[in-house]
Short mmCIF file of C-alpha atoms in Angstrom, two decimals:
data_model
loop_
_atom_site.label_atom_id
_atom_site.label_comp_id
_atom_site.label_asym_id
_atom_site.label_seq_id
_atom_site.Cartn_x
_atom_site.Cartn_y
_atom_site.Cartn_z
CA MET N 9 -0.08 0.06 -0.01
CA ASN N 10 1.07 3.50 -0.94
CA ASN N 11 0.57 6.31 1.60
CA SER N 12 -2.81 7.37 0.44
CA THR N 13 -4.08 3.70 0.73
CA TYR N 14 -5.60 2.14 3.81
CA ASP N 15 -7.32 -0.79 4.87
CA CYS N 16 -9.92 1.61 6.51
CA ILE N 17 -10.77 5.09 6.73
CA VAL N 18 -13.06 6.64 9.39
CA ILE N 19 -14.57 10.17 8.65
CA GLY N 20 -15.16 12.21 11.94
CA ALA N 21 -13.08 12.25 14.98
CA GLY N 22 -15.70 12.69 17.50
CA ILE N 23 -16.08 10.02 20.32
CA GLU N 24 -17.64 7.59 17.83
CA GLY N 25 -15.21 7.97 14.98
CA SER N 26 -12.18 7.92 17.23
CA SER N 27 -13.59 4.85 19.34
CA THR N 28 -13.95 3.09 15.98
CA ALA N 29 -10.40 3.88 14.77
CA TYR N 30 -9.17 2.80 17.94
CA HIS N 31 -10.93 -0.61 17.51
CA LEU N 32 -9.51 -0.86 13.67
CA ALA N 33 -6.00 -0.13 14.39
CA LYS N 34 -6.17 -2.53 17.52
CA SER N 35 -6.91 -5.15 14.97
CA GLY N 36 -3.92 -4.51 13.14
CA LYS N 37 -5.54 -2.44 10.26
CA LYS N 38 -3.85 0.25 8.62
CA THR N 39 -6.48 3.10 9.81
CA LEU N 40 -6.73 6.97 8.63
CA LEU N 41 -8.81 8.87 10.88
CA LEU N 42 -10.22 12.06 9.06
CA GLU N 43 -11.39 15.24 10.72
CA GLN N 44 -12.63 18.38 9.08
CA PHE N 45 -11.62 20.69 12.14
CA PHE N 46 -8.74 20.87 13.70
CA LEU N 47 -8.36 19.27 17.15
CA PRO N 48 -9.23 19.54 19.57
CA HIS N 49 -12.72 21.65 18.71
CA THR N 50 -16.34 22.71 19.94
CA ARG N 51 -18.10 22.43 16.95
CA GLY N 52 -19.80 18.86 17.13
CA SER N 53 -20.85 16.59 20.04
CA SER N 54 -18.07 15.43 21.75
CA HIS N 55 -16.57 18.64 23.33
CA GLY N 56 -17.02 19.61 26.98
CA GLN N 57 -15.61 18.12 30.17
CA SER N 58 -18.60 15.97 31.55
CA ARG N 59 -21.19 13.19 30.20
CA ILE N 60 -23.40 11.34 32.10
CA ILE N 61 -22.88 7.38 32.14
CA ARG N 62 -25.72 5.08 33.39
CA LYS N 63 -26.90 1.57 32.82
CA ALA N 64 -30.59 2.94 33.71
CA TYR N 65 -32.48 2.41 29.98
CA GLU N 66 -36.08 1.53 29.15
CA GLU N 67 -34.56 -0.84 26.35
CA GLU N 68 -32.89 -3.88 27.17
CA TYR N 69 -30.39 -3.95 24.22
CA TYR N 70 -29.08 -0.43 25.72
CA VAL N 71 -28.61 -1.87 29.08
CA ARG N 72 -26.65 -4.83 27.50
CA MET N 73 -24.73 -2.61 25.69
CA MET N 74 -24.31 -0.22 28.58
CA GLN N 75 -22.68 -3.60 30.70
CA ASP N 76 -20.15 -4.21 27.83
CA ALA N 77 -19.33 -0.27 27.65
CA TYR N 78 -18.44 0.11 31.31
CA GLN N 79 -15.88 -2.71 31.01
CA GLN N 80 -14.43 -1.11 28.24
CA TRP N 81 -14.36 2.46 29.63
CA PHE N 82 -12.53 0.68 32.76
CA ASP N 83 -10.03 -1.04 30.38
CA ILE N 84 -9.14 2.01 28.52
CA GLU N 85 -8.64 3.62 31.87
CA LYS N 86 -5.82 0.79 33.05
CA GLU N 87 -4.48 1.07 29.55
CA THR N 88 -4.02 5.00 29.61
CA LYS N 89 -3.48 5.75 33.36
CA THR N 90 -6.32 7.63 32.98
CA SER N 91 -9.08 8.53 35.37
CA LEU N 92 -12.41 8.61 33.04
CA TYR N 93 -14.98 7.88 35.21
CA ARG N 94 -16.72 9.25 38.77
CA LYS N 95 -19.15 7.23 40.27
CA THR N 96 -21.96 9.42 41.63
CA GLY N 97 -24.92 7.20 41.18
CA MET N 98 -28.02 8.54 39.40
CA LEU N 99 -31.43 9.63 40.49
CA TRP N 100 -34.51 8.79 37.65
CA LEU N 101 -37.56 10.77 38.11
CA GLU N 102 -40.60 10.25 36.61
CA GLU N 103 -44.21 11.26 37.44
CA ASN N 104 -46.85 8.53 38.20
CA PRO N 105 -47.78 6.25 36.50
CA ALA N 106 -44.34 6.06 35.57
CA ASP N 107 -44.43 3.27 33.06
CA GLN N 108 -40.82 3.64 31.76
CA LEU N 109 -39.18 3.69 35.19
CA LEU N 110 -40.97 0.79 36.17
CA GLN N 111 -39.95 -1.06 32.95
CA THR N 112 -36.11 0.08 33.42
CA GLU N 113 -36.03 -0.90 37.04
CA ALA N 114 -37.43 -4.39 35.77
CA ILE N 115 -34.76 -4.86 33.14
CA LEU N 116 -31.80 -3.63 35.71
CA LYS N 117 -33.15 -6.22 38.16
CA LYS N 118 -33.72 -9.11 35.61
CA LEU N 119 -29.78 -8.27 34.72
CA ASP N 120 -28.82 -8.18 38.40
CA PHE N 121 -27.67 -4.49 38.25
CA LYS N 122 -27.70 -2.45 41.11
CA CYS N 123 -30.74 -0.22 41.76
CA LYS N 124 -33.09 0.95 44.49
CA ARG N 125 -36.32 2.67 44.39
CA TYR N 126 -36.51 5.87 47.13
CA GLU N 127 -39.71 6.27 48.96
CA THR N 128 -41.29 9.89 48.90
CA ASP N 129 -40.03 10.75 52.62
CA GLU N 130 -36.76 9.13 52.32
CA PHE N 131 -35.75 11.01 49.19
CA LYS N 132 -37.06 14.28 50.65
CA VAL N 133 -34.57 13.38 53.79
CA LYS N 134 -31.84 12.26 51.56
CA TYR N 135 -32.15 15.34 49.06
CA PRO N 136 -33.32 18.53 50.69
CA MET N 137 -31.65 20.55 47.98
CA LEU N 138 -34.33 19.11 45.54
CA ASN N 139 -38.31 19.98 45.67
CA TYR N 140 -40.68 17.49 44.29
CA GLY N 141 -44.32 16.37 45.03
CA ASN N 142 -45.27 13.32 46.16
CA ASN N 143 -46.90 12.42 42.62
CA TYR N 144 -43.20 10.66 41.58
CA LYS N 145 -41.72 7.64 41.37
CA ILE N 146 -37.73 7.59 41.99
CA LEU N 147 -35.25 5.01 40.90
CA PHE N 148 -31.43 5.18 41.80
CA ASP N 149 -28.93 3.41 39.23
CA GLU N 150 -26.34 3.08 41.78
CA GLU N 151 -23.51 2.46 39.18
CA ALA N 152 -24.07 5.90 37.09
CA GLY N 153 -21.91 8.75 37.15
CA VAL N 154 -19.66 10.73 35.11
CA LEU N 155 -17.60 10.59 31.90
CA LYS N 156 -14.71 13.06 31.95
CA ALA N 157 -15.71 13.45 28.25
CA ASP N 158 -12.55 15.55 26.57
CA LYS N 159 -10.32 13.23 28.62
CA CYS N 160 -12.18 9.95 26.97
CA LEU N 161 -11.58 11.41 23.76
CA ARG N 162 -8.28 12.18 24.09
CA ALA N 163 -7.44 8.74 25.45
CA LEU N 164 -9.13 7.03 22.57
CA GLN N 165 -7.33 9.31 20.00
CA ASP N 166 -4.03 8.50 21.94
CA LEU N 167 -4.37 4.90 22.04
CA TYR N 168 -5.38 4.69 18.40
CA VAL N 169 -2.33 6.59 17.31
CA GLN N 170 -0.12 4.10 19.79
CA TYR N 171 -1.45 1.24 17.81
CA GLY N 172 -0.21 2.72 14.35
CA GLY N 173 -3.13 4.70 13.29
CA THR N 174 -2.94 8.07 11.55
CA ILE N 175 -4.90 11.44 12.08
CA GLN N 176 -5.20 14.27 9.76
CA ASP N 177 -7.17 16.63 11.12
CA GLY N 178 -8.30 20.06 9.25
CA CYS N 179 -9.06 17.90 6.60
CA GLN N 180 -12.61 18.20 5.03
CA VAL N 181 -13.72 15.40 3.00
CA THR N 182 -15.24 16.73 -0.23
CA GLY N 183 -16.31 13.74 -1.90
CA ILE N 184 -16.67 10.21 -1.86
CA GLU N 185 -16.62 7.56 -4.79
CA PRO N 186 -17.87 4.05 -4.29
CA GLY N 187 -16.31 0.92 -5.21
CA PRO N 188 -14.38 -2.33 -4.37
CA PHE N 189 -12.11 0.30 -3.20
CA VAL N 190 -13.49 3.45 -1.90
CA ARG N 191 -11.94 6.84 -2.90
CA VAL N 192 -12.25 9.57 -0.37
CA MET N 193 -11.68 12.94 -1.82
CA THR N 194 -10.22 15.85 0.20
CA LYS N 195 -8.95 19.31 -0.93
CA GLU N 196 -5.40 18.20 -0.62
CA THR N 197 -5.53 14.60 -1.27
CA ILE N 198 -7.43 11.65 -2.76
CA TYR N 199 -7.16 8.50 -0.18
CA LYS N 200 -8.54 4.63 -1.09
CA ALA N 201 -9.47 2.06 1.25
CA ALA N 202 -11.11 -1.22 1.26
CA GLY N 203 -13.92 0.26 3.57
CA ILE N 204 -14.94 3.32 4.94
CA VAL N 205 -16.71 4.20 8.26
CA ILE N 206 -18.64 7.62 8.24
CA THR N 207 -19.07 8.91 11.86
CA ALA N 208 -19.46 12.87 10.69
CA GLY N 209 -22.53 13.41 13.06
CA PRO N 210 -24.74 16.34 11.81
CA TRP N 211 -22.57 16.47 8.52
CA THR N 212 -23.40 12.76 7.99
CA ASN N 213 -26.06 13.64 5.19
CA LYS N 214 -23.88 16.19 3.41
CA LEU N 215 -21.44 13.04 2.98
CA THR N 216 -24.07 10.14 2.17
CA SER N 217 -26.65 12.19 0.01
CA PRO N 218 -24.31 12.18 -2.85
CA ILE N 219 -23.78 8.56 -2.83
CA GLY N 220 -27.62 7.81 -2.67
CA LEU N 221 -28.43 7.73 0.85
CA LYS N 222 -30.31 10.59 2.61
CA LEU N 223 -30.99 9.41 6.00
CA PRO N 224 -33.88 10.80 8.47
CA LEU N 225 -31.32 12.78 10.82
CA GLN N 226 -32.22 16.46 12.54
CA PRO N 227 -29.07 18.31 13.63
CA MET N 228 -30.53 20.41 16.97
CA GLY N 229 -28.79 22.93 18.39
CA ILE N 230 -28.57 22.60 22.08
CA ASN N 231 -28.10 25.36 24.88
CA VAL N 232 -25.81 23.56 27.54
CA CYS N 233 -26.62 25.40 30.48
CA TYR N 234 -24.48 25.99 33.71
CA TRP N 235 -26.02 27.36 37.05
CA LYS N 236 -24.62 28.89 40.24
CA HIS N 237 -25.90 27.78 43.79
CA THR N 238 -26.69 30.32 46.33
CA GLN N 239 -25.23 28.77 49.35
CA LYS N 240 -22.15 30.80 51.20
CA PHE N 241 -20.31 28.05 52.70
CA HIS N 242 -21.14 24.61 50.66
CA ASN N 243 -22.19 23.73 47.34
CA PRO N 244 -25.55 21.36 47.81
CA TYR N 245 -24.98 20.28 44.21
CA SER N 246 -21.43 18.90 44.12
CA TYR N 247 -19.58 15.59 44.00
CA GLY N 248 -19.79 13.39 46.68
CA VAL N 249 -23.10 15.62 48.13
CA PHE N 250 -25.28 15.22 44.77
CA PRO N 251 -25.92 12.26 42.21
CA VAL N 252 -26.48 12.86 38.34
CA ILE N 253 -30.26 13.40 37.58
CA ILE N 254 -32.70 12.69 34.79
CA HIS N 255 -36.18 13.81 35.12
CA ASN N 256 -37.84 11.88 32.48
CA LEU N 257 -40.86 12.68 30.28
CA VAL N 258 -41.32 16.57 31.31
CA ARG N 259 -44.27 18.36 29.73
CA VAL N 260 -42.98 21.21 27.35
CA ASP N 261 -45.89 22.67 25.94
CA ASN N 262 -47.84 19.75 23.76
CA SER N 263 -44.88 17.40 23.84
CA PHE N 264 -42.63 15.53 26.36
CA HIS N 265 -38.68 15.64 26.98
CA ASP N 266 -36.14 15.02 29.70
CA ILE N 267 -34.16 17.14 31.74
CA TYR N 268 -30.94 16.14 33.10
CA GLY N 269 -28.40 17.41 35.49
CA LEU N 270 -24.74 16.74 36.95
CA PRO N 271 -22.27 18.15 39.10
CA SER N 272 -20.29 20.18 37.13
CA GLU N 273 -16.78 19.06 35.99
CA GLU N 274 -16.58 22.32 33.86
CA TYR N 275 -16.92 25.23 36.18
CA PRO N 276 -16.42 25.34 40.08
CA ASP N 277 -19.50 25.42 42.06
CA GLN N 278 -21.78 25.22 39.07
CA MET N 279 -24.43 22.58 38.40
CA LYS N 280 -24.86 21.62 34.55
CA LEU N 281 -28.88 21.26 33.91
CA CYS N 282 -30.22 21.10 30.39
CA LEU N 283 -33.16 20.45 28.46
CA HIS N 284 -32.63 17.23 26.22
CA THR N 285 -33.66 18.86 23.12
CA GLY N 286 -33.23 22.15 20.97
CA THR N 287 -33.87 23.70 17.69
CA GLU N 288 -33.21 22.60 13.85
CA VAL N 289 -29.89 23.85 13.12
CA ASP N 290 -27.46 23.66 10.23
CA PRO N 291 -24.32 22.47 11.76
CA ASP N 292 -22.11 24.88 9.55
CA GLN N 293 -24.35 27.98 10.90
CA ARG N 294 -24.78 26.57 14.72
CA ASP N 295 -23.80 30.13 16.14
CA LEU N 296 -26.69 32.02 14.44
CA ASN N 297 -29.15 30.15 16.22
CA ASP N 298 -29.97 32.34 19.74
CA SER N 299 -33.10 30.56 20.30
CA ARG N 300 -33.66 30.79 24.27
CA TRP N 301 -37.17 28.80 24.61
CA ASP N 302 -35.56 26.23 26.04
CA VAL N 303 -33.62 28.07 28.77
CA GLU N 304 -36.79 29.98 29.55
CA ILE N 305 -38.14 26.51 30.51
CA LEU N 306 -35.20 25.69 32.36
CA CYS N 307 -35.38 28.99 34.15
CA ASP N 308 -38.87 28.08 35.42
CA TYR N 309 -37.77 24.38 36.33
CA VAL N 310 -35.14 25.43 38.44
CA LYS N 311 -37.40 27.87 40.33
CA ARG N 312 -39.68 24.99 41.04
CA HIS N 313 -37.41 21.98 41.57
CA PHE N 314 -33.96 23.29 42.39
CA PRO N 315 -34.37 25.80 45.50
CA LEU N 316 -30.54 26.05 46.02
CA LEU N 317 -29.60 27.40 42.48
CA GLU N 318 -30.02 30.95 40.93
CA PRO N 319 -32.97 30.76 38.55
CA LYS N 320 -31.15 31.98 35.75
CA PRO N 321 -28.11 30.24 34.34
CA SER N 322 -24.59 31.96 34.64
CA ILE N 323 -22.89 30.32 31.65
CA ILE N 324 -24.31 28.92 28.19
CA GLU N 325 -22.77 27.07 25.84
CA LYS N 326 -23.34 25.45 22.42
CA CYS N 327 -23.51 21.58 21.34
CA ILE N 328 -25.03 19.84 18.68
CA TYR N 329 -27.38 16.43 18.98
CA THR N 330 -27.92 14.58 15.49
CA VAL N 331 -31.25 12.88 15.99
CA THR N 332 -33.19 10.01 14.52
CA PRO N 333 -37.10 9.99 14.33
CA ASP N 334 -37.06 7.13 17.36
CA HIS N 335 -33.81 8.48 18.87
CA ASP N 336 -32.18 4.99 18.37
CA PHE N 337 -28.90 5.09 16.66
CA ILE N 338 -27.89 4.40 13.11
CA LEU N 339 -25.08 1.29 12.80
CA ASP N 340 -25.27 -0.31 9.57
CA CYS N 341 -24.14 -0.63 6.07
CA HIS N 342 -24.79 1.66 2.91
CA PRO N 343 -27.70 -0.60 1.30
CA LYS N 344 -25.67 -0.75 -2.05
CA TRP N 345 -21.97 -0.42 -0.89
CA PRO N 346 -21.38 -2.79 1.77
CA ASN N 347 -17.75 -1.31 2.50
CA ILE N 348 -19.30 1.84 3.43
CA VAL N 349 -20.58 1.61 6.92
CA ILE N 350 -22.59 4.36 8.74
CA GLY N 351 -22.67 5.56 12.25
CA ALA N 352 -25.23 8.35 13.14
CA GLY N 353 -27.92 9.59 14.95
CA PHE N 354 -26.72 9.30 18.52
CA SER N 355 -29.56 11.57 19.54
CA GLY N 356 -27.79 12.94 22.48
CA HIS N 357 -27.13 9.96 24.45
CA GLY N 358 -24.55 8.01 22.32
CA PHE N 359 -21.29 9.58 24.37
CA LYS N 360 -21.23 6.73 26.91
CA LEU N 361 -21.36 3.75 24.46
CA ALA N 362 -18.64 5.08 22.26
CA PRO N 363 -16.47 1.99 23.00
CA VAL N 364 -19.16 -0.52 22.08
CA VAL N 365 -20.24 1.74 19.07
CA GLY N 366 -16.90 1.66 17.85
CA ARG N 367 -16.24 -1.94 18.12
CA VAL N 368 -19.61 -3.06 16.27
CA LEU N 369 -18.75 -0.55 13.63
CA SER N 370 -15.65 -1.92 13.42
CA GLU N 371 -16.77 -5.53 13.04
CA LYS N 372 -19.31 -4.42 10.42
CA ILE N 373 -16.59 -3.07 8.03
CA LEU N 374 -14.48 -5.95 8.61
CA GLY N 375 -17.05 -8.53 8.11
CA MET N 376 -17.17 -9.90 11.19
CA LYS N 377 -20.34 -10.81 13.23
CA PRO N 378 -21.17 -7.81 15.58
CA SER N 379 -20.68 -8.62 19.37
CA HIS N 380 -24.32 -6.90 19.78
CA ASN N 381 -27.69 -7.26 18.41
CA LEU N 382 -27.89 -4.39 15.97
CA ARG N 383 -31.50 -4.78 14.66
CA PRO N 384 -32.56 -1.89 16.51
CA PHE N 385 -29.87 0.37 14.43
CA THR N 386 -30.66 -0.70 10.80
CA ILE N 387 -31.34 1.85 8.12
CA LYS N 388 -34.20 -0.25 6.83
CA ARG N 389 -36.39 0.88 9.85
CA PHE N 390 -36.71 4.15 7.85
CA GLN N 391 -37.20 2.92 4.54
CA THR N 392 -40.36 4.91 3.72
CA LYS N 393 -38.11 7.85 4.90
CA SER N 394 -34.85 7.28 3.08
CA SER N 395 -33.72 7.67 -0.34
CA LEU N 396 -32.03 4.47 -1.44
#
């Protein structure tokens, strides 16, 4: 092979692409990881210093994938000698009848994962910094916590390079030419590979549409909000005192969305609290979106449920979700070209699963049997919405 020919090319060096490239290089494949921006950057979905990690899901396939993801994160910690995970536990709140919470609890218990249910009185004593009524069910995921996101991304990229992988950042892909050997065009070079994996986040359709595949992916601009506490001598929402939290199915106008929070890794004495949705956005014009409807909802929410936080955020940052209609991922081959694999639509909950995503995407491009059930993640579930 010459310098522009590889076994595999991965397009997009966010957490999913970096994990995929790591698994490919670890398998001994000559791999190129392309990134359109110079690293590190804050333009996509993998920046920042904190992400929630949890086993609590209402879908059993995610819970099983999370079991694998935890072990892989622990292995990456050992291999890099870097602390990536901080255990805090997680509160999952849902108003009665709380069907999703009950389903999640049943799955966790079936798989023998640690969780407990709080009674209302016990919860109020344990967490006086929260204000919720008696009409909630409350589940505690004991193994949940926080991933140090920027360190996770760097760890995977460092390991990838240690295994012989090449990163080209500041290198935008301008076209893909399918075939037995896929040609990947950039402004400077034409690369060739036996197979490619596209993990380009909100830019995925800009790469796949010219090769006959338009996926139902909606980029969403997210306002990431940080809130100061009001206490003079102690932070009631700090690590060691407060867990991460997900309030499931909060009514927002005529729809339901989640609100999540975690002790801030980014800023001292502040808490990250966000609405798990946003505004449709062009990823190349993300910062032109100045919508604040979600922040107004959060301000009202904080006044009602977080009495020891200031009622307005002190810092607002930008992020992008790439959302599918069912909020499940896409982990599949191009329907015409099996040597083009797509990982997309992580819908704001894919970071913690990145080691598993990277493994199964590498398995698919290498023609191996996937280590997890990928039926929920096929492209064909959207056939009426895709241009194939």
